[in-house]
Amino acid sequence: MYTSDTICAISTPSGRGGIAVARVSGPDAIEIANRLWRGRALTEALTHTAHLGTVVDPATDAPLDQAVATVFRSPRSFTGENIVEIAVHGSTYIQQQLITLLCRAGARVAEPGEFTRRAFLNQRLDLAEAEAVADIIASSSRAAHRLAISQLQGHFSAHIDRLRNQLIDLAALLELELDFSEEDVEFADRSRLLALAESIRTTLRQLADTFHSGHAITQGIPVAIIGRPNAGKSSLLNALLHTDRAIVSDIPGTTRDTVEDTIDIDGITFRFIDTAGIHHTADPIEQMGIERALQRVSNASIIIWLTTPDEADLPALPATIAEHLSTHTHLILALNKADLAADAAAVLAQQAQSASAARHQIAISAKTGTGLDQLRQTIAQLATADLPADESMIVTNARHHQALMAAADALTALIDGMPTLTTDLLAFHLREAIDHMAAITGSITSDTILTTIFSRFCIGK
Ligand SMILES: Nc1nc2c(ncn2[C@@H]2O[C@H](COP(=O)(O)OP(=O)(O)OP(=O)(O)O)[C@@H](O)[C@H]2O)c(=O)[nH]1
Ligand SMILES: [Mg+2]
């Protein structure tokens, strides 16, 4: 048990509310809370029970508020320590006073994330689960919330641990060879080792690849609007946002910098990016805006290529954009100002012929709103189709992504070195891979390898 001092903090958002909850955690949490408590003694309370009472200033006995205190006794609590949660009325004054009184009674103000850090140190959560708590708190859309919840349930950690255990088994065999090195035996069948290392590396890379969508879900899936000056890009952004976010005018070259904002469609957050009209220009500032636009487009998951009925011949897609139309990028051809065309469908069909890279075509009007629902639907469908079926296997965390890539690299060193490297170097690379995976869930490895050796290969002692 990680024992230390007792910490306290208001766990509800800052500001005024119906109620506010102060959390007190640590070995003396119950005694400290009890010093401010008038009512049934919290020190006598059973774990997981709630009590109505009064919070007072023990120096004067002056009442601060009527409150409910919930007692959780170690180890059955979020942090694994004794916890008291005191719910008071949510006045900012009461909240401040409560923390002051708790500190006078022997607690100290918690550092950011300290409750969850204690939960990890007391093994109530592993590192990936602790990070999922932060993601849950940060999640602002249904999709981001679902991802965070599935990670908190530990499926992701369990998957990582399964892969790691397979590597540990191999490491155990290699280490055993090292112990018997003078006898020149090979416990670890090299072809089996190679096959397993390759299959695990493939799995690690597949997991790492999900980071693109995982990151997009938590941060907002980037959707770039591109097109010639005056096509109505800013008008479209405003229409989708239902605000006047971007400046609109009939003067070509109105938008110079990129403008972005998020929109929730079907529970998924999208980050729409309005860009400067792409065309040849001698104006250096406009040119900078265009370069910026191209750069933003290269990171987008979805590109809306906005055209107008008067664009009889579509320009070839700028080479920089064509290059980035990878598997990660969807291109939607949207004919704007459909209200100005006599036969919008015919114009769209004609434009679609010269824009074969765009597999989706829609006629819209940013002015009248025609086609915008269909555009939203298409965007949501494309985003959903990109998601792996098993949501708990999506990497949302940059640290996990790095660790997975590093583990895959270590396995590459192992695989490439298999024909030539000595057993101890192979074991070194394998241990490196194991350590990187352990970094994800925060477990300690060298001990684990030893335990596995001794538990599975009882060699006489
Ligand atoms: N009739 C009609 N006019 C539109 C529509 N969408 C935009 N416009 C008009 O087209 C003009 C240009 O609109 P903007 O949204 O500023 O165009 P933009 O693509 O952002 O232009 P730049 O920022 O200069 O690249 C404005 O006068 C808009 O009112 C539409 O659907 N129908
Ligand atoms: Mg604009």
Short mmCIF file of C-alpha atoms and ligand atoms in Angstrom, two decimals:
data_model
loop_
_atom_site.label_atom_id
_atom_site.label_comp_id
_atom_site.label_asym_id
_atom_site.label_seq_id
_atom_site.Cartn_x
_atom_site.Cartn_y
_atom_site.Cartn_z
CA MET A 1 0.00 0.00 0.00
CA TYR A 2 1.25 3.43 -0.99
CA THR A 3 0.73 5.39 2.21
CA SER A 4 1.25 9.11 2.50
CA ASP A 5 -0.45 12.24 3.69
CA THR A 6 -4.12 13.01 3.26
CA ILE A 7 -5.24 15.14 0.33
CA CYS A 8 -8.43 17.04 -0.40
CA ALA A 9 -9.97 18.91 -3.31
CA ILE A 10 -13.30 19.97 -4.73
CA SER A 11 -14.03 17.31 -7.36
CA THR A 12 -16.95 19.05 -9.04
CA PRO A 13 -16.39 21.90 -11.56
CA SER A 14 -15.35 25.26 -10.20
CA GLY A 15 -18.14 27.79 -9.85
CA ARG A 16 -21.59 27.81 -8.37
CA GLY A 17 -23.81 24.74 -8.64
CA GLY A 18 -26.59 22.81 -6.95
CA ILE A 19 -24.11 20.79 -4.97
CA ALA A 20 -20.34 20.56 -4.80
CA VAL A 21 -18.34 17.53 -3.68
CA ALA A 22 -15.07 17.69 -1.79
CA ARG A 23 -13.03 14.52 -1.88
CA VAL A 24 -10.66 13.66 0.96
CA SER A 25 -8.28 10.73 0.49
CA GLY A 26 -5.49 9.31 2.62
CA PRO A 27 -4.82 7.39 5.80
CA ASP A 28 -6.39 10.12 8.00
CA ALA A 29 -9.25 11.05 5.66
CA ILE A 30 -12.00 9.80 7.97
CA GLU A 31 -10.51 11.34 11.14
CA ILE A 32 -9.91 14.67 9.41
CA ALA A 33 -13.43 14.85 7.97
CA ASN A 34 -14.84 13.83 11.33
CA ARG A 35 -13.22 16.85 13.00
CA LEU A 36 -15.56 19.12 11.00
CA TRP A 37 -18.56 16.84 11.34
CA ARG A 38 -21.55 17.17 13.62
CA GLY A 39 -23.83 14.18 13.34
CA ARG A 40 -23.15 10.48 13.54
CA ALA A 41 -19.37 9.99 13.95
CA LEU A 42 -17.80 9.22 10.58
CA THR A 43 -15.07 7.29 12.39
CA GLU A 44 -17.75 4.75 13.33
CA ALA A 45 -19.28 4.60 9.86
CA LEU A 46 -19.14 1.45 7.78
CA THR A 47 -17.56 1.57 4.35
CA HIS A 48 -19.78 2.65 1.43
CA THR A 49 -22.32 4.45 3.62
CA ALA A 50 -23.68 7.99 3.30
CA HIS A 51 -24.55 10.23 6.27
CA LEU A 52 -26.48 13.45 6.68
CA GLY A 53 -24.87 15.94 9.08
CA THR A 54 -23.48 19.42 9.49
CA VAL A 55 -20.05 20.74 8.55
CA VAL A 56 -18.80 23.13 11.22
CA ASP A 57 -15.71 25.17 11.93
CA PRO A 58 -14.30 23.14 14.84
CA ALA A 59 -12.63 26.26 16.32
CA THR A 60 -15.95 28.07 16.85
CA ASP A 61 -18.51 25.32 16.23
CA ALA A 62 -20.17 27.70 13.75
CA PRO A 63 -22.09 25.69 11.12
CA LEU A 64 -20.94 26.01 7.51
CA ASP A 65 -23.53 23.87 5.74
CA GLN A 66 -25.74 20.85 5.96
CA ALA A 67 -23.99 18.08 4.05
CA VAL A 68 -23.87 14.43 3.07
CA ALA A 69 -20.65 12.56 3.79
CA THR A 70 -19.96 9.25 2.06
CA VAL A 71 -17.31 7.02 3.61
CA PHE A 72 -15.19 4.54 1.66
CA ARG A 73 -12.71 2.53 3.68
CA SER A 74 -9.36 1.32 2.38
CA PRO A 75 -8.79 -0.67 0.21
CA ARG A 76 -12.28 -0.59 -1.32
CA SER A 77 -12.18 2.92 -2.73
CA PHE A 78 -11.16 4.69 -5.91
CA THR A 79 -7.68 5.47 -4.61
CA GLY A 80 -7.40 2.37 -2.44
CA GLU A 81 -7.06 4.70 0.58
CA ASN A 82 -9.71 5.87 3.04
CA ILE A 83 -11.94 8.36 1.24
CA VAL A 84 -14.66 10.70 2.46
CA GLU A 85 -16.72 12.54 -0.12
CA ILE A 86 -18.50 15.53 1.37
CA ALA A 87 -21.39 16.92 -0.68
CA VAL A 88 -22.29 20.48 0.27
CA HIS A 89 -24.44 23.15 -1.35
CA GLY A 90 -22.54 24.51 -4.32
CA SER A 91 -21.82 28.09 -3.25
CA THR A 92 -18.28 29.14 -4.10
CA TYR A 93 -17.88 30.49 -0.56
CA ILE A 94 -18.88 27.19 1.05
CA GLN A 95 -16.50 25.32 -1.27
CA GLN A 96 -13.56 27.54 -0.36
CA GLN A 97 -14.34 27.39 3.35
CA LEU A 98 -14.70 23.61 3.30
CA ILE A 99 -11.24 23.17 1.73
CA THR A 100 -9.78 25.68 4.21
CA LEU A 101 -11.32 23.81 7.16
CA LEU A 102 -10.13 20.43 5.83
CA CYS A 103 -6.60 21.80 5.50
CA ARG A 104 -6.69 23.24 9.01
CA ALA A 105 -7.83 19.83 10.23
CA GLY A 106 -4.76 18.15 8.69
CA ALA A 107 -5.31 17.56 4.96
CA ARG A 108 -3.49 19.30 2.14
CA VAL A 109 -4.79 20.43 -1.24
CA ALA A 110 -4.36 17.70 -3.87
CA GLU A 111 -2.19 18.23 -6.93
CA PRO A 112 -3.80 17.84 -10.36
CA GLY A 113 -4.54 14.19 -11.02
CA GLU A 114 -3.30 13.13 -7.60
CA PHE A 115 -6.35 11.00 -6.74
CA THR A 116 -5.93 8.98 -9.93
CA ARG A 117 -2.15 8.80 -9.43
CA ARG A 118 -2.78 7.28 -6.01
CA ALA A 119 -5.28 4.87 -7.54
CA PHE A 120 -2.54 3.74 -9.94
CA LEU A 121 0.15 3.49 -7.26
CA ASN A 122 -2.24 1.40 -5.16
CA GLN A 123 -2.96 -0.77 -8.21
CA ARG A 124 -6.64 0.12 -8.33
CA LEU A 125 -6.09 1.04 -11.99
CA ASP A 126 -3.32 0.40 -14.48
CA LEU A 127 -1.74 3.25 -16.36
CA ALA A 128 -3.89 2.89 -19.49
CA GLU A 129 -7.03 2.79 -17.35
CA ALA A 130 -5.89 5.83 -15.37
CA GLU A 131 -5.41 7.65 -18.66
CA ALA A 132 -8.90 6.57 -19.70
CA VAL A 133 -10.27 8.38 -16.62
CA ALA A 134 -8.74 11.58 -17.96
CA ASP A 135 -10.20 10.83 -21.40
CA ILE A 136 -13.66 10.25 -19.96
CA ILE A 137 -13.51 13.59 -18.19
CA ALA A 138 -12.36 15.26 -21.42
CA SER A 139 -14.80 13.49 -23.73
CA SER A 140 -17.27 15.89 -25.27
CA SER A 141 -18.96 13.70 -27.87
CA ARG A 142 -20.72 10.36 -27.78
CA ALA A 143 -18.00 8.68 -29.85
CA ALA A 144 -15.15 10.00 -27.67
CA HIS A 145 -17.04 8.97 -24.55
CA ARG A 146 -17.64 5.44 -25.84
CA LEU A 147 -13.94 5.03 -26.62
CA ALA A 148 -12.88 6.24 -23.18
CA ILE A 149 -15.39 3.98 -21.43
CA SER A 150 -14.24 0.89 -23.30
CA GLN A 151 -10.63 1.70 -22.38
CA LEU A 152 -11.56 2.17 -18.75
CA GLN A 153 -13.14 -1.26 -18.76
CA GLY A 154 -9.63 -2.53 -19.35
CA HIS A 155 -10.13 -4.45 -22.61
CA PHE A 156 -7.28 -2.54 -24.19
CA SER A 157 -4.94 -3.22 -21.26
CA ALA A 158 -5.92 -6.88 -21.28
CA HIS A 159 -5.11 -7.11 -24.98
CA ILE A 160 -1.71 -5.45 -24.47
CA ASP A 161 -0.99 -7.76 -21.55
CA ARG A 162 -1.86 -10.84 -23.61
CA LEU A 163 0.58 -9.82 -26.31
CA ARG A 164 3.20 -8.99 -23.73
CA ASN A 165 2.78 -12.35 -22.00
CA GLN A 166 3.47 -14.13 -25.27
CA LEU A 167 6.71 -12.18 -25.55
CA ILE A 168 7.55 -12.92 -21.92
CA ASP A 169 7.20 -16.64 -22.61
CA LEU A 170 9.73 -16.32 -25.41
CA ALA A 171 12.03 -14.21 -23.27
CA ALA A 172 11.87 -16.83 -20.56
CA LEU A 173 13.08 -19.47 -23.01
CA LEU A 174 15.91 -17.26 -24.25
CA GLU A 175 16.99 -16.40 -20.72
CA LEU A 176 17.01 -20.07 -19.89
CA GLU A 177 19.39 -20.65 -22.79
CA LEU A 178 21.66 -18.00 -21.35
CA ASP A 179 21.69 -19.82 -18.02
CA PHE A 180 22.79 -22.99 -19.76
CA SER A 181 25.02 -21.23 -22.28
CA GLU A 182 28.04 -23.48 -21.71
CA GLU A 183 25.95 -26.52 -22.61
CA ASP A 184 25.04 -25.06 -26.00
CA VAL A 185 21.35 -25.96 -25.98
CA GLU A 186 18.59 -24.14 -27.85
CA PHE A 187 15.40 -24.05 -25.79
CA ALA A 188 13.83 -21.42 -27.97
CA ASP A 189 13.09 -22.87 -31.38
CA ARG A 190 14.29 -20.13 -33.73
CA SER A 191 11.64 -20.62 -36.41
CA ARG A 192 8.86 -20.52 -33.83
CA LEU A 193 10.42 -17.43 -32.27
CA LEU A 194 10.56 -15.76 -35.68
CA ALA A 195 6.96 -16.60 -36.54
CA LEU A 196 5.65 -15.35 -33.21
CA ALA A 197 7.72 -12.15 -33.30
CA GLU A 198 6.42 -11.41 -36.78
CA SER A 199 2.81 -12.03 -35.89
CA ILE A 200 3.00 -9.88 -32.78
CA ARG A 201 4.72 -7.13 -34.73
CA THR A 202 1.86 -7.17 -37.24
CA THR A 203 -0.69 -6.86 -34.43
CA LEU A 204 1.27 -4.01 -32.84
CA ARG A 205 1.41 -2.12 -36.13
CA GLN A 206 -2.32 -2.64 -36.73
CA LEU A 207 -3.02 -1.26 -33.28
CA ALA A 208 -0.70 1.69 -33.88
CA ASP A 209 -2.51 2.40 -37.16
CA THR A 210 -5.79 2.91 -35.31
CA PHE A 211 -4.25 5.98 -33.67
CA HIS A 212 -5.15 8.03 -36.73
CA SER A 213 -8.88 7.46 -36.19
CA GLY A 214 -8.59 7.30 -32.40
CA HIS A 215 -6.88 10.67 -32.27
CA ALA A 216 -9.41 12.10 -34.72
CA ILE A 217 -12.34 10.94 -32.59
CA THR A 218 -11.06 12.58 -29.44
CA GLN A 219 -9.79 15.76 -31.11
CA GLY A 220 -12.45 16.08 -33.81
CA ILE A 221 -12.21 14.51 -37.25
CA PRO A 222 -10.62 17.09 -39.56
CA VAL A 223 -12.76 18.05 -42.56
CA ALA A 224 -11.18 20.60 -44.93
CA ILE A 225 -13.23 22.76 -47.30
CA ILE A 226 -11.24 23.68 -50.39
CA GLY A 227 -12.04 25.33 -53.70
CA ARG A 228 -11.51 28.41 -55.85
CA PRO A 229 -11.94 31.91 -54.39
CA ASN A 230 -15.61 32.87 -54.05
CA ALA A 231 -16.86 29.27 -54.32
CA GLY A 232 -18.69 29.79 -51.02
CA LYS A 233 -16.37 27.92 -48.64
CA SER A 234 -16.83 30.36 -45.78
CA SER A 235 -20.57 30.45 -46.46
CA LEU A 236 -20.66 26.65 -46.16
CA LEU A 237 -18.74 26.69 -42.87
CA ASN A 238 -21.15 29.27 -41.48
CA ALA A 239 -24.19 27.34 -42.70
CA LEU A 240 -22.95 24.13 -41.05
CA LEU A 241 -22.13 25.98 -37.82
CA HIS A 242 -25.33 28.04 -37.87
CA THR A 243 -23.22 31.12 -37.08
CA ASP A 244 -21.30 33.86 -38.82
CA ARG A 245 -17.97 32.38 -37.85
CA ALA A 246 -16.09 33.26 -41.06
CA ILE A 247 -16.24 36.46 -43.07
CA VAL A 248 -18.21 36.10 -46.29
CA SER A 249 -18.07 38.55 -49.20
CA ASP A 250 -18.36 38.55 -52.96
CA ILE A 251 -14.75 39.72 -53.20
CA PRO A 252 -12.55 36.78 -54.19
CA GLY A 253 -9.75 36.18 -51.69
CA THR A 254 -11.77 37.11 -48.61
CA THR A 255 -10.44 34.27 -46.45
CA ARG A 256 -6.71 34.50 -46.06
CA ASP A 257 -5.95 32.41 -43.00
CA THR A 258 -7.58 29.08 -42.14
CA VAL A 259 -10.67 29.29 -39.95
CA GLU A 260 -11.86 26.28 -38.01
CA ASP A 261 -14.55 25.20 -35.59
CA THR A 262 -16.07 21.95 -34.36
CA ILE A 263 -19.50 20.54 -35.14
CA ASP A 264 -21.15 17.47 -33.65
CA ILE A 265 -22.84 15.25 -36.25
CA ASP A 266 -24.45 11.99 -35.10
CA GLY A 267 -22.44 12.01 -31.87
CA ILE A 268 -19.10 12.44 -33.61
CA THR A 269 -17.08 15.65 -33.35
CA PHE A 270 -15.81 17.08 -36.62
CA ARG A 271 -13.34 19.91 -36.97
CA PHE A 272 -14.28 21.89 -40.09
CA ILE A 273 -11.51 23.90 -41.65
CA ASP A 274 -12.32 26.79 -44.00
CA THR A 275 -9.36 27.63 -46.20
CA ALA A 276 -8.17 30.39 -48.49
CA GLY A 277 -9.35 29.96 -52.08
CA ILE A 278 -6.76 28.01 -54.03
CA HIS A 279 -5.61 29.73 -57.24
CA HIS A 280 -2.55 31.39 -58.74
CA THR A 281 -1.83 34.69 -57.11
CA ALA A 282 0.93 37.26 -57.03
CA ASP A 283 -0.15 38.50 -53.60
CA PRO A 284 2.42 37.13 -51.14
CA ILE A 285 0.00 37.14 -48.18
CA GLU A 286 -2.70 35.34 -50.15
CA GLN A 287 -0.03 32.88 -51.29
CA MET A 288 0.90 32.20 -47.65
CA GLY A 289 -2.77 31.51 -46.90
CA ILE A 290 -2.96 29.07 -49.80
CA GLU A 291 0.13 27.24 -48.60
CA ARG A 292 -1.40 27.03 -45.16
CA ALA A 293 -4.59 25.66 -46.69
CA LEU A 294 -2.68 22.95 -48.53
CA GLN A 295 -0.89 22.01 -45.34
CA ARG A 296 -4.16 21.70 -43.41
CA VAL A 297 -5.66 19.68 -46.20
CA SER A 298 -2.85 17.17 -45.97
CA ASN A 299 -3.95 16.29 -42.43
CA ALA A 300 -7.68 16.15 -43.17
CA SER A 301 -9.65 12.91 -43.03
CA ILE A 302 -12.33 14.29 -45.33
CA ILE A 303 -11.96 16.96 -48.01
CA ILE A 304 -14.93 18.84 -49.38
CA TRP A 305 -14.04 20.12 -52.82
CA LEU A 306 -16.41 22.99 -53.37
CA THR A 307 -17.23 24.04 -56.94
CA THR A 308 -19.77 26.37 -58.55
CA PRO A 309 -22.01 25.97 -61.65
CA ASP A 310 -19.84 28.41 -63.64
CA GLU A 311 -16.78 26.18 -63.34
CA ALA A 312 -17.25 24.40 -66.64
CA ASP A 313 -13.76 22.99 -66.57
CA LEU A 314 -12.56 21.94 -63.15
CA PRO A 315 -8.93 22.56 -62.46
CA ALA A 316 -6.87 19.46 -61.84
CA LEU A 317 -6.67 18.81 -58.14
CA PRO A 318 -3.52 20.56 -56.87
CA ALA A 319 -0.69 18.01 -56.87
CA THR A 320 -0.15 18.54 -53.13
CA ILE A 321 -3.74 17.48 -52.45
CA ALA A 322 -3.74 14.59 -54.91
CA GLU A 323 -0.64 13.26 -53.16
CA HIS A 324 -2.44 13.18 -49.84
CA LEU A 325 -5.53 11.39 -51.05
CA SER A 326 -4.37 8.34 -49.20
CA THR A 327 -6.54 5.66 -47.71
CA HIS A 328 -7.09 8.00 -44.79
CA THR A 329 -8.63 10.75 -46.90
CA HIS A 330 -12.07 10.89 -48.50
CA LEU A 331 -12.87 13.40 -51.20
CA ILE A 332 -16.39 14.80 -51.61
CA LEU A 333 -17.21 16.89 -54.66
CA ALA A 334 -19.82 19.45 -53.59
CA LEU A 335 -21.38 21.68 -56.21
CA ASN A 336 -22.30 24.87 -54.34
CA LYS A 337 -24.67 27.62 -55.47
CA ALA A 338 -26.94 24.92 -56.91
CA ASP A 339 -29.67 27.55 -56.57
CA LEU A 340 -28.06 29.43 -59.45
CA ALA A 341 -27.99 26.47 -61.86
CA ALA A 342 -30.88 25.64 -64.13
CA ASP A 343 -30.03 21.96 -63.94
CA ALA A 344 -27.70 21.37 -60.98
CA ALA A 345 -27.77 17.59 -61.39
CA ALA A 346 -26.47 17.82 -64.96
CA VAL A 347 -23.69 20.24 -63.98
CA LEU A 348 -22.70 17.98 -61.09
CA ALA A 349 -22.62 14.91 -63.33
CA GLN A 350 -20.39 16.73 -65.80
CA GLN A 351 -18.01 17.99 -63.10
CA ALA A 352 -17.86 14.55 -61.52
CA GLN A 353 -16.41 13.20 -64.76
CA SER A 354 -13.39 15.43 -64.50
CA ALA A 355 -13.09 14.84 -60.75
CA SER A 356 -12.90 11.07 -60.76
CA ALA A 357 -11.01 11.00 -57.45
CA ALA A 358 -14.17 12.18 -55.73
CA ARG A 359 -16.29 9.14 -55.03
CA HIS A 360 -19.10 11.20 -53.50
CA GLN A 361 -20.91 14.04 -55.24
CA ILE A 362 -23.56 16.34 -53.84
CA ALA A 363 -25.28 19.46 -55.11
CA ILE A 364 -25.73 21.99 -52.30
CA SER A 365 -26.51 25.59 -51.63
CA ALA A 366 -24.89 27.27 -48.68
CA LYS A 367 -27.36 30.09 -49.21
CA THR A 368 -30.67 28.16 -49.22
CA GLY A 369 -29.53 25.11 -47.24
CA THR A 370 -30.33 22.62 -50.02
CA GLY A 371 -28.32 19.40 -49.74
CA LEU A 372 -26.68 20.28 -46.42
CA ASP A 373 -28.40 17.42 -44.57
CA GLN A 374 -27.21 15.00 -47.21
CA LEU A 375 -23.70 16.43 -46.90
CA ARG A 376 -23.76 15.96 -43.12
CA GLN A 377 -24.97 12.38 -43.52
CA THR A 378 -22.27 11.54 -46.03
CA ILE A 379 -19.60 12.97 -43.72
CA ALA A 380 -20.89 11.00 -40.73
CA GLN A 381 -21.08 7.78 -42.75
CA LEU A 382 -17.53 8.14 -44.04
CA ALA A 383 -16.23 8.75 -40.53
CA THR A 384 -18.08 5.79 -39.04
CA ALA A 385 -16.93 3.45 -41.81
CA ASP A 386 -13.30 4.29 -40.95
CA LEU A 387 -13.59 3.04 -37.38
CA PRO A 388 -12.31 -0.42 -36.48
CA ALA A 389 -15.16 -2.73 -35.47
CA ASP A 390 -13.77 -3.29 -31.99
CA GLU A 391 -13.74 0.11 -30.32
CA SER A 392 -11.74 -1.02 -27.32
CA MET A 393 -8.84 -1.73 -29.71
CA ILE A 394 -8.52 1.86 -30.88
CA VAL A 395 -5.46 3.74 -29.70
CA THR A 396 -6.41 7.25 -28.62
CA ASN A 397 -3.35 8.12 -26.61
CA ALA A 398 -0.14 9.50 -28.18
CA ARG A 399 1.97 7.82 -25.50
CA HIS A 400 0.46 4.41 -26.26
CA HIS A 401 0.98 5.01 -29.96
CA GLN A 402 4.67 5.76 -29.43
CA ALA A 403 5.13 2.77 -27.16
CA LEU A 404 3.50 0.45 -29.70
CA MET A 405 5.72 1.75 -32.49
CA ALA A 406 8.82 1.43 -30.29
CA ALA A 407 7.88 -2.14 -29.38
CA ALA A 408 7.39 -2.98 -33.07
CA ASP A 409 10.81 -1.48 -33.85
CA ALA A 410 12.43 -3.60 -31.15
CA LEU A 411 10.80 -6.68 -32.67
CA THR A 412 12.16 -5.65 -36.07
CA ALA A 413 15.66 -5.57 -34.57
CA LEU A 414 14.99 -9.05 -33.17
CA ILE A 415 13.61 -10.41 -36.43
CA ASP A 416 16.37 -8.92 -38.58
CA GLY A 417 19.02 -10.07 -36.12
CA MET A 418 17.73 -13.60 -35.76
CA PRO A 419 20.20 -15.23 -38.21
CA THR A 420 23.28 -13.50 -36.86
CA LEU A 421 22.82 -12.19 -33.32
CA THR A 422 23.87 -14.03 -30.17
CA THR A 423 21.22 -15.24 -27.75
CA ASP A 424 21.88 -12.45 -25.27
CA LEU A 425 21.41 -9.78 -27.94
CA LEU A 426 18.19 -11.40 -29.08
CA ALA A 427 17.03 -11.49 -25.47
CA PHE A 428 17.97 -7.83 -25.19
CA HIS A 429 15.74 -6.80 -28.11
CA LEU A 430 12.92 -8.94 -26.84
CA ARG A 431 13.16 -7.38 -23.40
CA GLU A 432 13.14 -3.97 -25.02
CA ALA A 433 9.87 -4.81 -26.79
CA ILE A 434 8.40 -6.14 -23.53
CA ASP A 435 9.42 -2.98 -21.66
CA HIS A 436 7.76 -0.73 -24.22
CA MET A 437 4.53 -2.70 -23.92
CA ALA A 438 4.77 -2.65 -20.15
CA ALA A 439 5.07 1.11 -20.33
CA ILE A 440 1.52 1.24 -21.68
CA THR A 441 -0.11 -0.41 -18.70
CA GLY A 442 2.62 0.67 -16.29
CA SER A 443 3.58 -2.76 -15.05
CA ILE A 444 7.13 -3.63 -14.09
CA THR A 445 8.88 -6.10 -16.31
CA SER A 446 12.19 -7.46 -15.14
CA ASP A 447 10.53 -9.02 -12.10
CA THR A 448 7.79 -10.40 -14.30
CA ILE A 449 10.28 -12.19 -16.52
CA LEU A 450 11.95 -13.71 -13.48
CA THR A 451 8.64 -14.85 -12.03
CA THR A 452 7.71 -16.50 -15.29
CA ILE A 453 11.02 -18.33 -15.49
CA PHE A 454 10.72 -19.69 -11.99
CA SER A 455 7.05 -20.55 -12.14
CA ARG A 456 7.14 -22.39 -15.46
CA PHE A 457 10.56 -23.94 -15.45
CA CYS A 458 11.12 -25.24 -11.99
CA ILE A 459 14.74 -26.20 -12.39
CA GLY A 460 15.32 -27.93 -9.13
CA LYS A 461 15.58 -25.11 -6.59
N1 LIG B 1 -26.43 32.20 -54.78
C1 LIG B 1 -25.56 31.69 -53.91
N2 LIG B 1 -24.54 32.45 -53.46
C2 LIG B 1 -23.68 31.94 -52.58
C3 LIG B 1 -23.81 30.61 -52.09
N3 LIG B 1 -22.78 30.37 -51.23
C4 LIG B 1 -22.05 31.51 -51.18
N4 LIG B 1 -22.59 32.47 -51.99
C5 LIG B 1 -22.05 33.81 -52.21
O1 LIG B 1 -20.77 33.70 -52.81
C6 LIG B 1 -19.90 34.76 -52.38
C7 LIG B 1 -18.59 34.19 -51.89
O2 LIG B 1 -18.84 33.49 -50.67
P1 LIG B 1 -17.70 33.14 -49.65
O3 LIG B 1 -18.30 32.19 -48.68
O4 LIG B 1 -17.04 34.35 -49.11
O5 LIG B 1 -16.69 32.35 -50.61
P2 LIG B 1 -15.25 31.73 -50.25
O6 LIG B 1 -15.11 30.49 -51.03
O7 LIG B 1 -15.08 31.64 -48.79
O8 LIG B 1 -14.29 32.82 -50.89
P3 LIG B 1 -12.77 33.15 -50.51
O9 LIG B 1 -12.67 33.25 -49.02
O10 LIG B 1 -12.53 34.45 -51.17
O11 LIG B 1 -11.93 32.05 -51.06
C8 LIG B 1 -20.69 35.54 -51.35
O12 LIG B 1 -21.24 36.67 -51.94
C9 LIG B 1 -21.79 34.57 -50.92
O13 LIG B 1 -22.94 35.21 -50.45
C10 LIG B 1 -24.91 29.83 -52.60
O14 LIG B 1 -25.10 28.67 -52.23
N5 LIG B 1 -25.74 30.42 -53.49
MG MG B 2 -13.75 32.41 -47.55
#
